[in-house]
XYZ file of C-alpha atoms in Angstrom:
531
model
C -5.170 -15.661 -6.873
C -4.899 -12.256 -7.609
C -7.454 -12.213 -10.449
C -10.192 -13.568 -8.635
C -9.547 -11.116 -5.708
C -9.571 -8.298 -8.129
C -12.723 -9.474 -9.803
C -14.391 -9.837 -6.455
C -13.624 -6.389 -5.253
C -14.399 -4.666 -8.636
C -17.956 -6.319 -8.454
C -18.616 -5.510 -4.754
C -17.566 -1.793 -4.875
C -19.323 -1.414 -8.407
C -22.511 -2.841 -6.935
C -22.438 -0.888 -3.832
C -21.472 2.510 -5.559
C -24.422 2.011 -8.035
C -26.942 1.584 -5.135
C -25.612 4.915 -3.913
C -25.029 6.817 -7.177
C -26.519 5.174 -10.017
C -25.122 2.634 -12.436
C -22.859 4.959 -14.235
C -21.065 5.717 -10.897
C -20.779 1.864 -10.426
C -19.510 1.128 -13.727
C -16.882 3.820 -13.183
C -15.463 2.536 -10.133
C -15.722 -1.108 -11.200
C -13.657 -0.331 -14.485
C -11.274 2.004 -12.264
C -10.060 -0.962 -10.254
C -8.768 -2.527 -13.566
C -8.105 0.908 -15.344
C -5.983 2.657 -12.580
C -2.495 1.568 -12.600
C -1.908 2.514 -8.829
C -4.800 0.158 -7.944
C -4.187 -2.618 -10.457
C -0.530 -3.020 -9.970
C -1.375 -4.317 -6.493
C -3.039 -7.361 -8.264
C -0.454 -7.815 -11.007
C -0.190 -11.531 -11.868
C 2.612 -13.200 -10.039
C 2.802 -10.197 -7.679
C 2.791 -11.875 -4.166
C 2.407 -8.880 -1.876
C -0.222 -7.148 0.159
C -0.798 -3.944 -1.660
C -3.879 -4.972 -3.537
C -5.586 -5.675 -0.283
C -4.569 -2.395 1.030
C -5.980 -0.602 -1.989
C -9.205 -2.309 -1.602
C -9.369 -1.489 2.268
C -8.717 2.314 1.341
C -11.148 2.317 -1.605
C -13.966 0.786 0.608
C -13.128 3.143 3.251
C -13.113 6.225 1.070
C -16.280 5.493 -0.923
C -18.049 5.124 2.341
C -16.659 8.350 3.558
C -17.810 10.105 0.596
C -21.366 8.968 0.920
C -21.615 9.962 4.691
C -20.946 13.811 3.710
C -19.167 14.359 6.747
C -22.197 13.901 8.864
C -23.980 16.703 6.963
C -27.464 15.860 5.693
C -30.338 17.749 4.188
C -32.427 19.482 6.700
C -35.640 18.900 4.799
C -35.322 15.170 5.198
C -34.965 14.209 1.339
C -31.680 12.406 2.085
C -32.310 10.569 5.206
C -29.696 10.361 8.092
C -29.977 6.529 7.878
C -28.094 6.418 4.466
C -25.181 8.635 5.824
C -24.892 6.202 8.901
C -24.829 3.173 6.647
C -22.309 4.614 4.631
C -20.374 5.473 7.793
C -20.590 1.633 8.820
C -19.383 0.670 5.475
C -16.468 2.898 5.334
C -15.570 1.793 9.049
C -15.719 -1.742 8.035
C -13.354 -1.396 5.303
C -10.976 0.799 7.141
C -10.895 -1.828 9.953
C -10.214 -4.638 7.269
C -7.374 -2.274 6.099
C -6.069 -1.980 9.293
C -5.770 -5.722 9.538
C -3.814 -5.890 6.388
C -1.473 -3.030 7.191
C -1.980 -0.562 10.238
C 1.098 1.379 8.866
C -0.685 2.309 5.630
C -4.057 2.770 6.967
C -3.532 4.733 10.228
C -2.207 7.814 8.644
C -5.036 7.491 5.989
C -7.638 7.325 8.606
C -6.506 10.361 10.239
C -6.930 12.344 7.133
C -10.674 11.646 6.875
C -11.678 13.862 9.916
C -8.928 16.451 8.989
C -10.600 16.692 5.449
C -14.099 17.007 6.892
C -12.751 19.983 8.965
C -11.346 21.469 6.121
C -14.522 21.151 3.958
C -16.753 22.081 6.733
C -14.655 25.260 7.441
C -14.728 26.289 3.870
C -18.492 25.632 3.367
C -19.549 27.263 6.605
C -20.807 30.310 4.949
C -22.658 29.087 2.171
C -24.394 26.189 3.991
C -27.404 28.274 5.283
C -30.194 26.368 6.903
C -30.442 23.670 4.106
C -27.782 21.383 5.923
C -27.976 19.958 9.303
C -25.392 17.761 11.211
C -25.702 14.415 12.446
C -23.076 13.530 15.122
C -24.361 9.914 14.931
C -22.775 9.649 11.469
C -19.336 10.046 12.922
C -19.891 7.933 15.860
C -21.172 5.206 13.717
C -17.892 5.355 11.878
C -15.645 5.487 14.782
C -17.371 2.635 16.487
C -17.663 0.273 13.495
C -14.126 0.842 12.448
C -12.774 0.396 16.014
C -14.906 -2.871 16.564
C -13.931 -4.250 13.185
C -10.309 -3.461 13.876
C -10.496 -5.198 17.136
C -12.240 -8.069 16.009
C -9.382 -8.693 13.331
C -6.912 -8.128 16.151
C -8.470 -10.914 18.217
C -8.934 -13.280 15.065
C -5.237 -13.045 14.469
C -3.618 -12.670 17.865
C -5.871 -14.084 20.647
C -4.900 -15.959 22.962
C -1.520 -16.760 22.229
C -0.072 -13.670 20.681
C -1.083 -10.593 22.463
C 1.522 -7.996 23.219
C 2.570 -4.625 22.517
C 3.391 -4.676 18.830
C 2.312 -1.430 17.296
C 3.641 -2.014 13.683
C 0.422 -4.051 12.993
C -3.120 -3.537 13.961
C -3.601 -3.091 17.730
C -6.467 -2.252 20.230
C -4.578 1.045 20.757
C -5.231 2.098 17.293
C -8.965 1.056 17.867
C -9.316 3.236 20.766
C -7.672 6.001 18.871
C -10.024 5.745 15.957
C -13.121 5.631 18.504
C -12.035 8.677 20.279
C -11.063 10.653 17.101
C -14.356 10.089 15.694
C -16.128 11.127 18.993
C -14.004 14.320 19.011
C -14.777 14.966 15.452
C -18.625 14.755 16.080
C -18.192 17.624 18.606
C -15.937 19.616 16.611
C -17.510 20.006 13.160
C -20.460 21.815 14.384
C -18.039 24.287 16.236
C -16.144 24.866 13.086
C -19.290 25.404 11.238
C -20.487 28.034 13.993
C -23.322 25.841 14.903
C -22.111 24.531 18.375
C -25.731 24.656 20.148
C -24.140 22.743 23.161
C -21.468 25.277 23.800
C -17.706 25.073 24.289
C -17.910 23.290 27.639
C -19.127 19.719 25.897
C -16.372 20.243 23.319
C -13.862 20.734 26.142
C -15.062 17.841 28.154
C -14.891 15.526 24.993
C -11.490 16.767 24.219
C -10.383 15.953 27.900
C -11.032 12.133 27.488
C -10.616 11.825 23.547
C -7.226 13.475 23.128
C -5.282 11.297 25.374
C -6.832 8.163 23.591
C -5.948 9.703 20.062
C -2.217 10.464 21.103
C -1.713 7.126 23.012
C -0.227 5.064 20.259
C 2.393 7.858 19.496
C 3.214 8.004 23.277
C 3.611 4.291 23.489
C 5.812 4.148 20.641
C 7.843 7.064 21.878
C 8.313 5.526 25.402
C 8.744 1.830 24.153
C 10.879 2.507 21.223
C 11.878 -0.717 19.287
C 10.423 -2.980 21.985
C 6.991 -2.067 20.758
C 7.636 -0.508 17.331
C 10.489 -2.285 15.428
C 10.133 0.232 12.259
C 12.373 2.641 14.495
C 15.193 -0.047 14.415
C 18.300 1.718 12.884
C 18.810 -1.481 10.605
C 15.091 -1.181 9.288
C 15.388 2.547 8.872
C 18.431 2.016 6.693
C 16.898 -0.625 4.843
C 13.919 1.402 3.937
C 16.411 3.718 1.917
C 17.309 0.696 -0.315
C 13.699 -0.077 -1.224
C 12.138 1.112 -4.454
C 8.827 2.142 -2.947
C 10.299 4.203 -0.244
C 12.259 6.275 -2.772
C 11.165 9.952 -3.538
C 9.200 10.302 -6.752
C 11.720 12.539 -8.498
C 14.639 9.954 -7.784
C 12.605 7.164 -9.306
C 11.634 9.258 -12.522
C 15.625 9.651 -12.805
C 16.044 6.069 -12.530
C 12.938 4.777 -14.505
C 12.022 7.519 -16.838
C 8.924 9.977 -16.974
C 6.839 7.364 -18.774
C 6.626 5.011 -15.588
C 5.296 8.046 -13.537
C 3.884 10.460 -15.851
C 0.507 10.378 -14.167
C 1.963 11.458 -10.883
C 4.129 14.275 -12.295
C 1.661 15.593 -14.845
C -1.724 13.959 -15.206
C -3.105 14.135 -11.439
C -1.767 17.546 -10.538
C -3.973 18.765 -13.427
C -6.676 16.924 -12.341
C -6.580 18.459 -9.014
C -6.446 21.998 -10.458
C -9.592 21.185 -12.450
C -11.294 19.830 -9.220
C -10.184 22.987 -7.421
C -11.907 24.998 -10.205
C -15.043 23.004 -9.965
C -15.252 23.642 -6.341
C -14.715 27.434 -6.965
C -17.095 27.909 -9.609
C -19.256 24.757 -9.819
C -22.529 23.996 -7.823
C -22.556 24.965 -4.046
C -24.195 21.588 -3.248
C -21.196 19.666 -4.402
C -18.370 21.793 -2.758
C -18.294 19.942 0.253
C -18.087 16.509 -1.058
C -15.439 17.595 -3.568
C -13.291 19.270 -1.005
C -13.664 16.409 1.291
C -12.286 13.988 -1.305
C -9.643 16.451 -2.608
C -7.787 17.129 0.541
C -6.794 13.617 1.575
C -6.086 12.770 -2.242
C -3.730 15.878 -2.457
C -2.194 15.079 0.781
C -1.389 11.522 0.145
C -0.039 12.474 -3.317
C 2.215 14.953 -1.607
C 3.297 12.446 0.657
C 4.190 9.991 -2.460
C 6.580 12.766 -3.563
C 8.481 11.912 -0.517
C 8.177 8.074 -0.601
C 6.297 6.845 -3.718
C 4.733 4.065 -1.605
C 2.110 6.569 -0.500
C 1.035 7.130 -4.230
C -0.390 3.867 -3.897
C -2.436 4.990 -1.035
C -3.557 7.981 -3.046
C -4.698 5.890 -5.871
C -8.156 4.809 -4.329
C -8.962 8.274 -3.488
C -8.276 9.502 -6.850
C -10.958 6.972 -8.077
C -13.468 8.238 -5.514
C -12.453 11.871 -6.425
C -13.211 11.121 -10.110
C -16.475 9.711 -9.214
C -17.270 12.803 -7.370
C -16.470 14.827 -10.345
C -18.520 13.047 -12.578
C -21.444 13.074 -10.154
C -21.248 16.845 -10.312
C -20.718 17.239 -13.917
C -23.861 14.872 -14.462
C -25.844 17.167 -12.334
C -25.371 20.147 -14.369
C -28.070 21.659 -16.739
C -25.934 20.853 -19.816
C -25.856 17.052 -18.975
C -29.533 16.823 -18.561
C -30.265 18.255 -21.918
C -29.793 14.902 -23.965
C -29.861 11.288 -22.653
C -26.279 10.632 -24.294
C -24.495 13.375 -22.356
C -24.205 11.944 -18.956
C -22.838 8.395 -20.157
C -20.464 10.783 -22.396
C -19.123 12.574 -19.230
C -18.445 9.046 -17.464
C -16.528 7.896 -20.608
C -14.489 10.985 -21.538
C -13.464 11.294 -17.682
C -12.417 7.742 -17.515
C -10.549 7.805 -20.684
C -8.710 11.118 -19.583
C -7.421 9.446 -16.434
C -7.013 5.941 -17.372
C -6.847 5.840 -21.203
C -3.189 5.746 -21.503
C -2.212 3.214 -18.839
C -4.887 0.673 -20.275
C -3.477 1.302 -23.818
C 0.082 0.585 -22.590
C -1.183 -2.810 -21.012
C -3.121 -3.808 -24.073
C -0.023 -3.080 -26.221
C 2.074 -5.238 -23.764
C -0.666 -7.883 -24.133
C -0.740 -7.880 -27.758
C 3.210 -8.232 -27.915
C 2.778 -11.371 -25.741
C -0.133 -12.756 -27.684
C 1.022 -11.821 -31.336
C 4.762 -11.743 -31.080
C 5.362 -14.360 -28.497
C 7.346 -11.701 -26.658
C 8.212 -12.008 -23.012
C 7.958 -8.949 -20.470
C 10.992 -8.277 -18.160
C 8.521 -8.799 -15.111
C 7.377 -12.179 -16.392
C 10.930 -13.280 -17.451
C 12.096 -12.857 -13.916
C 9.089 -14.799 -12.559
C 10.354 -17.681 -15.163
C 13.891 -17.627 -13.543
C 12.597 -17.793 -9.965
C 10.233 -20.535 -10.794
C 12.912 -22.619 -12.372
C 15.503 -21.940 -9.623
C 12.931 -22.921 -6.945
C 12.313 -26.263 -8.747
C 15.778 -26.895 -9.162
C 16.540 -26.380 -5.395
C 13.383 -28.391 -4.543
C 14.803 -31.464 -6.920
C 18.283 -31.226 -5.030
C 16.648 -31.831 -1.619
C 13.367 -33.655 -1.894
C 13.054 -34.553 1.752
C 13.706 -32.237 4.647
C 13.343 -28.499 5.153
C 15.179 -26.165 2.832
C 16.168 -22.763 4.049
C 17.217 -20.360 1.485
C 19.704 -17.512 1.538
C 19.385 -14.843 -1.373
C 18.649 -11.103 -1.626
C 15.537 -9.988 -0.213
C 13.710 -9.466 -3.430
C 14.464 -12.707 -5.143
C 14.153 -14.781 -1.989
C 10.432 -13.938 -1.614
C 9.794 -15.041 -5.248
C 11.908 -18.065 -5.374
C 10.295 -19.275 -1.743
C 7.139 -18.728 -3.046
C 7.388 -20.859 -6.075
C 9.316 -23.435 -4.013
C 7.151 -23.439 -0.919
C 10.167 -23.350 1.442
C 11.498 -21.086 3.964
C 13.900 -17.998 3.242
C 16.119 -15.987 5.391
C 15.810 -12.440 4.579
C 12.858 -10.767 3.065
C 11.783 -7.034 3.008
C 9.331 -7.267 5.855
C 9.815 -5.704 9.295
C 8.500 -8.861 10.976
C 11.599 -10.793 9.521
C 14.195 -8.205 10.753
C 16.057 -10.921 12.591
C 16.281 -12.990 9.296
C 17.339 -9.752 7.335
C 20.164 -9.230 9.920
C 21.241 -12.703 9.741
C 21.273 -12.639 5.750
C 23.348 -9.455 5.818
C 25.997 -11.266 8.422
C 26.279 -14.203 5.847
C 26.473 -11.839 2.856
C 29.125 -9.411 4.543
C 31.260 -12.288 6.434
C 35.057 -11.674 6.098
C 36.222 -15.220 5.545
C 34.795 -18.535 4.389
C 35.207 -19.865 8.005
C 32.830 -17.012 9.241
C 30.414 -17.722 6.573
C 30.218 -21.486 7.215
C 29.672 -20.750 11.021
C 26.754 -18.306 10.235
C 25.278 -20.539 7.749
C 25.455 -23.534 10.109
C 23.994 -21.297 12.941
C 20.986 -20.238 10.945
C 20.324 -23.728 9.091
C 20.812 -22.522 5.495
C 20.633 -25.133 3.243
C 20.845 -23.398 -0.179
C 22.385 -20.200 -1.580
C 21.192 -18.342 -4.706
C 23.092 -15.272 -5.895
C 21.094 -13.413 -8.536
C 23.512 -10.802 -10.309
C 20.092 -8.712 -10.896
C 19.507 -6.967 -7.411
C 21.941 -8.942 -5.497
C 21.887 -6.699 -2.584
C 25.451 -7.436 -1.558
C 26.543 -3.981 -1.212
C 23.424 -2.853 0.388
C 23.739 -5.594 3.149
C 27.518 -4.280 3.814
C 26.557 -0.731 4.235
C 23.460 -1.685 6.660
C 25.861 -3.280 8.876
C 28.480 -0.520 8.432
C 27.582 2.730 6.870
C 31.224 3.767 6.626
C 32.266 0.408 4.768
C 34.714 1.306 1.872
C 34.895 -0.373 -1.737
C 37.664 -2.369 -0.472
C 35.893 -3.748 2.397
C 32.914 -4.491 0.008
C 34.865 -6.645 -2.086
C 36.112 -8.500 0.864
C 32.699 -9.782 1.752
C 31.673 -13.417 1.254
C 28.881 -12.476 -1.056
C 31.024 -10.337 -3.388
C 33.771 -13.052 -3.597
C 31.283 -15.686 -4.467
C 29.332 -13.547 -7.193
C 31.828 -11.013 -8.254
C 35.154 -13.080 -8.303
C 33.774 -16.828 -8.396
C 35.794 -17.752 -5.260
C 33.539 -20.754 -4.129
C 34.248 -22.527 -0.821
C 34.868 -26.198 -0.953
C 31.486 -26.706 1.042
C 29.082 -25.109 -1.589
C 27.963 -27.782 -4.070
C 27.232 -25.980 -7.186
C 23.666 -26.623 -8.939
C 24.373 -25.579 -12.591
C 21.621 -23.295 -13.939
C 21.092 -21.771 -17.375
C 18.385 -19.356 -17.987
C 16.246 -19.615 -21.052
C 17.332 -17.995 -24.190
C 15.415 -14.887 -25.709
C 14.777 -13.037 -22.442
C 14.543 -9.240 -22.582
C 17.754 -7.384 -22.628
C 17.091 -5.580 -19.368
C 16.887 -8.720 -17.544
C 20.217 -10.044 -16.359
C 19.959 -14.006 -16.401
C 23.192 -14.861 -14.449
C 22.282 -16.885 -11.309
C 24.781 -18.860 -9.323
C 22.942 -21.618 -7.065
C 24.529 -23.761 -4.377
C 23.421 -26.489 -2.014
C 25.334 -26.532 1.233
C 27.499 -29.764 1.685
C 30.068 -29.759 4.240
C 31.004 -33.293 3.480
C 31.811 -32.454 -0.170
C 35.572 -33.340 -0.830
């Protein structure tokens, strides 16, 4: 299912960008969806997650934000305000879609758009002159369209049976905050530029009713705690420290090597410096747009140093920033001297940022095609699928409920189309706690009682990413090594002490798998009648 989605998004975004900035810009954006590793990895074959949809929502929102130019349009009317308003509505629609997919990922990103517009306006306030005029309806279109789209998706998913105060996901409070923030921005930007014809009273009156709505979600979270925002649950807070995408960038570099993250460490910081130089010494007409896109890109990249998951949110902005840079370079006198120069600029820029990741993927594809090699990620999917088939064959009738580590349970349950107990999603915090209780049980009797309580029918212990230590430490941060080795999970996987009521389902992984894939898996069916 990922390939059709990727192709659809590439076609839609390329076509929309081509209408705005020409076919070269459209081609660059379309290719970038496949070439940029931070975007493409969300659509990786066999990757059953929502990061690709998040990237699409952010990219659509960022493209519209760039072409709405922060509400500043040419005073002579050569670029009508209706084009900026249309771009703002496009941006709002995609932002609302992204809020539906993941409010936790989109809400901070949306907040950076007015911030970036404020910074760009402040830096350009002296050189703008009389050439540019501000259109507040651009921001009002952005806020109202985004708020209504977000609200529509909320009602589609939750109305009428699941309305409530769950602020981990898309919620009307976020829609109100978005609408109010856009209204405040429409008043604030002319004041920053020194063109506030209506005076400070209008700005103060707007702030009086918009600021409470903007901060309302934060106040609700602070007052409601875990009742309205489960991500504050200490169990989930501790869990995030065990998830790869929540680790700091340089921790992952130590674990996975510089080759897996060289773009974030070396390539993109250099790219930002080149953009800053272009802002400083390039055309005055392009400085606002470059600054407008550079600010959120750099801030999200900085957040990615803290938690690498934000690097995935920075990736769509990097695509739009590259498009903005190419747009500026194509407008130079040098580019207009010969027809071949503008396509050459696009090709060189694309190769500079995307050439190495594409070459690595092409090399991997060649290994698979010509050498019949199996990549580590694909090898794990083979094991997951075979384990799922074996579990399903052992119980053709009735519900299957699997206990496994959070990462492996998602994949095995996906292939087997059955239920699983613990997954790395906040909605399943109760299942995660139940899985942690089973894994960390002190006796076989306690484990049996919990397995019956939660209706578990099968257990799968993967030596690779088994999560036994993490579960024990989440329940007791002070757990010692001796206590860890006394847990049910460790006794089964580490010492092969198997209770009588676990019926083994012998499994052997295929031969010839990559060396860094541990094929050892213990699979059991719960059978309390076994003698």
